[in-house]
């Protein structure tokens, strides 16, 4: 099973990134996209996949893939490893600052 | 500063503020809060070269705060509210007839309302020689910069005045490395705040710190040597004091000159006379803060009453009812590290009042409460231990729920558990700086929220402890949103039920709504640490690897640009030249920045994640192992050179430090653990600032526990004396294991000891009062036997090495945003590239 990601959601293009098993459940990995952006990929305990922009908007560093994931109020999130702000994995919204969001990429296992 | 005044809309009213100090800034905030800034032109004339800063915290400049840290003006505040601020341009005259203010630059500003907030100036007694080079006052950042510069060429300093500010200045001089004298005319230190007993306790403690105090003598003359620089002082008792630098701190006087010159009514002893609404004798002119003589006939030298006046003036200008009729002059300070507080009727002037006094000259503690005949608390003085200030001040005026004797006795000496702030009435003022009541605080649930909405806790900070006690605990005291249990409870569950997986623990003992979920960033590393300290499994194995913080996951410390730092273990700080060369070569070959750390080791910064295994391969080959700088684990055991070389040493501190570091390396704990061993009581290894510290004696070792650096430093307590090597190690084993078992998440040994009580810890560890000694010994024995170096194991396992890549789909490609630029012959992170895209860093 491959993890596929859509970097351009409007174009219905799916980019194969890696084996799903390359991701440890509960942990993330970064991927380099063709246009130079970086995605943070995650797989949770139940096997669900998520991808958001890897760039931590608070520090500018490309590190979100190295954060810990969790669930709050039923929603999946990742906490930045630098200053610990949390981001919703499905919407990209920062849970600790209303004004900040990161991009979300559609992902699927195929 | 060039500017063109008068350009604003002529129909808009203009408010001119003269003086941008603490009270001036509070006034501007009050205008903004009331929406005045949107409809009026607001002009500020500021004499100092910088906008308002926290004068109360001035001395913290010497402990590392920069002038920017001290600023009171939130970023963007002036632009956001369209306030015109002219720094370095004081007002020189006021024409009340024409309603204009003239600044030094020549600019003339018309006003509808004028607010004077010019503060005070330090009073310099008219002694001959007071103008000599090397004489200073202590009021502004510029004063501090000048003192700091001059002190570089000085050996001795003297402070004239032993009041609150004088002691603060003396502390600063001492901190600058000067031999410091305090000359006070009154018979005791801090004559205004403390009584004779308090002054005596203060004197003993301050002399104990190595300062020389001369009370009951005046300064008659400052003697200048060749070139006009200070060389000494003549005192009223005929003696002469040699000194290179003099700081006058003999009180302050209101800066009322501007008011005098334009004919406003001035008090007999200075101060611009104002009424209850802070209006001067000209109703278009207000005076607030230290320059004002308030309606109750007093000039207040504290910031809290100034803030109240600022609010009163702002209300009056906006047509609201407000009055300032006087204020509490309670103070709590940390002077030279000694807590001093006085509140209410501290000197017991009320008729028929009684004193309750507790005095312990050995430890420099003096507490006095003044109580009325009906039992109501009227005021008090606390020296040496002012922890109860936050509780006692709001109780002033009422009859406390326990007897006054119990209120002054130290905990453990027959006093009941300190009475908590729950017992206070809702209208009790908790934050006296911003006049915020308990009721107002209890409307909020977190400290940041309280600070933002009520400003409580943002002044002197002395009320923060009580505020925290008033806020709701995280619901049921559970660890986080996932577990209703504390760390200690989870530890017991894991131990007794032999649970080995996080998922199992969460699904069985988690909150209903969290079961089956992912957990969170709080409980995952906490449970990982419990599992590690109980089962000694390699921490990157299996499910555990997903629980660790990024640092534990990559066995290195993440830095601001996403690169990592590497700290190999250097036990006891002892290292061979060969190993030093290896570190140098590795750093050179991988282009790393190197720095000696504060804990006797070497840190190499700037490694990308995919470089970590290659770097460690070189280090492991040379005989290094992980230093656990990334873990909540033992960090280092620092040592001094000890008996082997040092002429004073009485034991081999280096050997002991190495033994201890190797014994406890890798031990996972609720927070990091630090240690040090000193070879004699000169204490060059700073053992008393460590979680467990050891000082050699002629007969063995003294063991200290619960020391801490960081933001809330704590001196360690002596747990046991003159121990043999074996006794020492056994006590440390038990101490550490008992801490690991019972502490809360991220609770260092210092707050843990404060919470559970030092006597309790001593009983459990030394006397085995719980009968768990052998169990603790066994746990530690297992840790010692099972220790394996995490990096050596990682390098031997291809599966574990897989995670050390920047990109899962491009393992060989380095992260292009991790870049460096040169600095001082090495390199530092290139942060510019990080700010290029998206929301910028903040
Ligand atoms: C590297 C070093 C500074 C230096 O260049 O000298 C350092 C660097 C950091 N310290 Fe420290 N501390 C360093 C010695 C100290 C010391 C001095 C000492 O150990 O003798 C102290 C005061 C002593 C103490 O801990 O009681 C110290 C008190 C802290 C604290 C406050 C702890 C507290 O209990 O209040 C923190 C914050 C924390 O751990 O929560 C901290 C946290 C940190 C962190 C981990 C902050 C972070 O999360 O990024 C820094 C990691 C740097 C890195 O990536 O390597 N560092 N830090 C020192 C490493 C020593 C070593 O070889 O392991
Ligand atoms: C070292 C130190 C420690 C202190 N510790 C405490 C404490 O623990 N607790 C406490 O409550 N208080 C403390 N204080 C006192 C506290 O700082 C003052 O009460 C407070 O700053 C008063 O505010 P203010 O605005 O009235 O005066 P200031 O903060 O002095 O501000 C007045 C400003 O007006 C300016 N100014 C004067 N004349 C003119 C003019 N003609 N034109 C333009 N500008 C002018 C001055 O340069 C100054 O910047 C401390 C003071 C010092 C120096
Ligand atoms: S945590 Fe330590 S190393 Fe980092 S900035 Fe603060 S003091 Fe310096
Ligand atoms: S009492 Fe000073 S900040 Fe609250």
CSV table of C-alpha atoms in Angstrom, one decimal, chain B residues 47 55 117-123 139-140 251-256 289-292 299-301:
chain,number,residue,atom,x,y,z
B,47,UNK,CA,12.1,63.2,28.6
B,55,UNK,CA,11.1,51.1,36.9
B,117,UNK,CA,3.1,62.6,35.2
B,118,UNK,CA,6.6,63.7,35.8
B,119,UNK,CA,7.4,61.4,38.6
B,120,UNK,CA,10.2,62.1,41.1
B,121,UNK,CA,13.8,62.9,41.2
B,122,UNK,CA,16.3,61.3,43.6
B,123,UNK,CA,17.1,63.6,46.5
B,139,UNK,CA,16.4,56.0,39.0
B,140,UNK,CA,16.7,55.4,35.3
B,251,UNK,CA,14.7,59.4,49.1
B,252,UNK,CA,12.9,61.0,46.3
B,253,UNK,CA,11.2,64.4,45.8
B,254,UNK,CA,8.2,65.1,43.5
B,255,UNK,CA,9.2,66.7,40.2
B,256,UNK,CA,6.8,69.7,40.4
B,289,UNK,CA,1.8,59.5,40.0
B,290,UNK,CA,4.7,60.5,42.1
B,291,UNK,CA,4.6,64.2,41.2
B,292,UNK,CA,1.1,64.6,42.7
B,299,UNK,CA,2.8,62.0,48.0
B,300,UNK,CA,2.8,58.3,47.1
B,301,UNK,CA,6.2,56.8,46.1
